[in-house]
Amino acid sequence: MYKLPHHRRRYAGVAVAAVLRLARVPLAVMALGCFGFAAASPPDVVVTNAWARPTVPGQTVGAAYLDLTSAHGATLALVQSDAAATVQVHAMSIDGDVMRMREVDRLALPAGKTVRLAPSGMHLMLLQLKKPLRPGDSVALDLTVVDEAGSPHIVHAIAPVRMMPLQQGTP
């Protein structure tokens, strides 16, 4: 039988111990499930019609749009993307002749209703873009949704970068 050299045996023992420790994690999770302590199931949140507007070189701010539908009611608490340093939910309003934008900390997703984030309304602001958004690219979005029990869940979405649709109301 082959024996590892002495200096390698120590590392092999550490590796085996780590694997054995990790093997206990799934068993512990299964045991918790048997006793009713498993994590809450994720809310049924569906993302549709996601897209992002192209930017020009040097532009550091972009926008993404999508529709969110939650079967059981939830709250959009956070959005992250590798394409930007920060992603914020913004609301737009017209005050006289002035368009105003403000950040929305949390966005309610009522049960069974679709919440539309679209141009000239609620939208996602992509701040400090890491590179220009070009047609044909896509933006990965990680949406942190909090269910009615207060448990956070991540919903992944891909927003293709494309020009704004010509028809009003079409994503």
Coordinates of C-alpha atoms in Angstrom, one line a residue:
M1 CA 0.0 0.0 0.0
Y2 CA 1.2 3.5 -0.9
K3 CA 2.0 5.8 2.1
L4 CA 2.0 9.5 1.8
P5 CA 5.2 11.3 2.7
H6 CA 5.1 12.6 6.3
H7 CA 4.8 16.3 5.4
R8 CA 1.7 15.5 3.2
R9 CA 0.0 13.2 5.7
R10 CA -0.7 16.2 8.0
Y11 CA -2.5 18.1 5.2
A12 CA -4.4 15.0 4.1
G13 CA -5.6 14.5 7.7
V14 CA -6.8 18.1 7.8
A15 CA -8.6 17.7 4.5
V16 CA -10.4 14.5 5.6
A17 CA -11.4 16.2 8.9
A18 CA -12.9 19.2 7.0
V19 CA -14.9 16.9 4.7
L20 CA -16.3 15.0 7.6
R21 CA -17.3 18.3 9.3
L22 CA -19.0 19.5 6.2
A23 CA -20.9 16.2 5.8
R24 CA -22.6 16.9 9.1
V25 CA -24.2 20.1 7.8
P26 CA -26.8 18.5 5.5
L27 CA -27.6 16.0 8.2
A28 CA -28.2 18.8 10.7
V29 CA -30.4 20.7 8.2
M30 CA -32.5 17.5 7.5
A31 CA -32.9 17.0 11.3
L32 CA -34.1 20.5 11.7
G33 CA -36.7 20.0 9.0
C34 CA -38.0 16.9 10.8
F35 CA -38.7 19.0 13.9
G36 CA -40.3 21.9 12.1
F37 CA -37.3 24.3 12.2
A38 CA -36.6 24.4 8.5
A39 CA -36.3 27.8 6.8
A40 CA -39.5 29.3 5.4
S41 CA -40.2 28.5 1.7
P42 CA -39.3 31.4 -0.6
P43 CA -42.2 33.6 -1.7
D44 CA -43.5 33.0 -5.2
V45 CA -42.2 36.1 -6.8
V46 CA -42.1 36.1 -10.6
V47 CA -40.0 38.6 -12.6
T48 CA -41.1 39.3 -16.2
N49 CA -40.3 41.8 -18.9
A50 CA -36.9 42.7 -17.5
W51 CA -34.7 45.0 -19.6
A52 CA -32.1 47.7 -19.3
R53 CA -31.6 50.8 -21.3
P54 CA -28.3 51.2 -23.2
T55 CA -25.8 53.9 -22.1
V56 CA -23.1 55.8 -23.8
P57 CA -19.4 55.6 -23.0
G58 CA -18.6 57.7 -19.8
Q59 CA -22.2 57.5 -18.5
T60 CA -22.1 56.2 -15.0
V61 CA -25.8 55.8 -14.4
G62 CA -28.2 53.4 -16.1
A63 CA -31.8 52.2 -15.6
A64 CA -33.5 48.8 -15.6
Y65 CA -37.1 47.9 -15.7
L66 CA -39.2 44.9 -14.9
D67 CA -42.5 43.5 -13.7
L68 CA -42.8 41.8 -10.3
T69 CA -45.7 39.6 -9.3
S70 CA -45.8 38.0 -5.8
A71 CA -48.3 35.2 -5.1
H72 CA -48.4 35.7 -1.3
G73 CA -47.3 39.3 -0.8
A74 CA -43.8 40.4 -0.1
T75 CA -41.5 43.4 0.0
L76 CA -38.6 44.2 -2.3
A77 CA -35.9 45.3 0.1
L78 CA -32.6 45.3 -1.9
V79 CA -31.4 45.0 -5.4
Q80 CA -27.7 44.2 -6.3
S81 CA -25.9 43.8 -9.6
D82 CA -22.4 43.1 -10.7
A83 CA -22.9 45.8 -13.4
A84 CA -23.1 48.6 -10.9
A85 CA -21.8 49.5 -7.5
T86 CA -25.3 50.4 -6.2
V87 CA -28.8 49.7 -7.4
Q88 CA -31.7 51.8 -6.0
V89 CA -35.4 51.6 -6.6
H90 CA -36.6 55.1 -7.7
A91 CA -40.0 56.7 -8.0
M92 CA -40.5 59.4 -10.6
S93 CA -43.1 62.2 -10.4
I94 CA -43.8 65.4 -12.3
D95 CA -44.2 68.5 -10.2
G96 CA -45.3 71.3 -12.6
D97 CA -42.6 71.3 -15.3
V98 CA -40.0 69.5 -13.2
M99 CA -39.4 65.8 -13.1
R100 CA -38.4 64.6 -9.7
M101 CA -36.9 61.2 -8.6
R102 CA -36.6 59.9 -5.1
E103 CA -35.2 56.7 -3.7
V104 CA -37.7 54.1 -2.4
D105 CA -36.3 52.1 0.5
R106 CA -38.8 49.2 0.3
L107 CA -41.3 48.4 -2.4
A108 CA -44.5 46.5 -1.4
L109 CA -45.4 43.6 -3.6
P110 CA -49.1 43.0 -2.9
A111 CA -50.4 39.4 -3.2
G112 CA -51.5 38.6 -6.7
K113 CA -50.8 42.1 -8.1
T114 CA -48.1 43.0 -10.7
V115 CA -45.9 45.9 -9.8
R116 CA -44.4 47.4 -12.9
L117 CA -41.1 49.2 -12.9
A118 CA -41.1 51.1 -16.2
P119 CA -39.8 54.3 -17.9
S120 CA -41.5 57.5 -16.5
G121 CA -42.4 55.6 -13.3
M122 CA -40.8 53.3 -10.7
H123 CA -37.5 51.9 -12.0
L124 CA -34.2 50.6 -11.0
M125 CA -31.3 53.1 -11.0
L126 CA -27.9 51.5 -11.7
L127 CA -25.4 53.8 -10.1
Q128 CA -21.6 53.8 -10.7
L129 CA -21.8 51.5 -13.7
K130 CA -18.7 49.4 -14.1
K131 CA -18.9 49.6 -18.0
P132 CA -21.3 51.0 -20.5
L133 CA -24.5 49.0 -21.1
R134 CA -24.6 48.1 -24.8
P135 CA -27.5 46.5 -26.8
G136 CA -27.0 42.7 -26.7
D137 CA -25.5 42.8 -23.3
S138 CA -27.4 41.7 -20.2
V139 CA -27.6 42.8 -16.6
A140 CA -27.9 40.2 -13.9
L141 CA -30.0 41.4 -10.9
D142 CA -30.3 39.9 -7.5
L143 CA -33.5 41.0 -5.8
T144 CA -33.8 40.5 -2.0
V145 CA -37.4 39.9 -1.3
V146 CA -38.7 39.7 2.2
D147 CA -41.8 37.4 2.8
E148 CA -44.6 38.1 5.1
A149 CA -42.8 36.2 7.9
G150 CA -39.8 38.5 7.6
S151 CA -37.5 36.0 5.9
P152 CA -35.3 37.3 3.1
H153 CA -35.1 35.4 -0.2
I154 CA -33.0 36.1 -3.3
V155 CA -34.7 36.2 -6.7
H156 CA -32.5 36.3 -9.7
A157 CA -33.3 38.1 -12.9
I158 CA -31.6 38.8 -16.2
A159 CA -32.3 42.1 -17.9
P160 CA -31.3 42.2 -21.6
V161 CA -29.9 45.6 -22.7
R162 CA -32.0 47.0 -25.5
M163 CA -33.5 50.2 -26.9
M164 CA -36.7 51.5 -25.4
P165 CA -39.8 50.0 -27.1
L166 CA -41.6 52.1 -29.5
Q167 CA -45.1 51.2 -28.3
Q168 CA -46.2 52.9 -25.1
G169 CA -46.7 50.4 -22.3
T170 CA -44.8 47.5 -23.9
P171 CA -41.7 46.4 -22.1

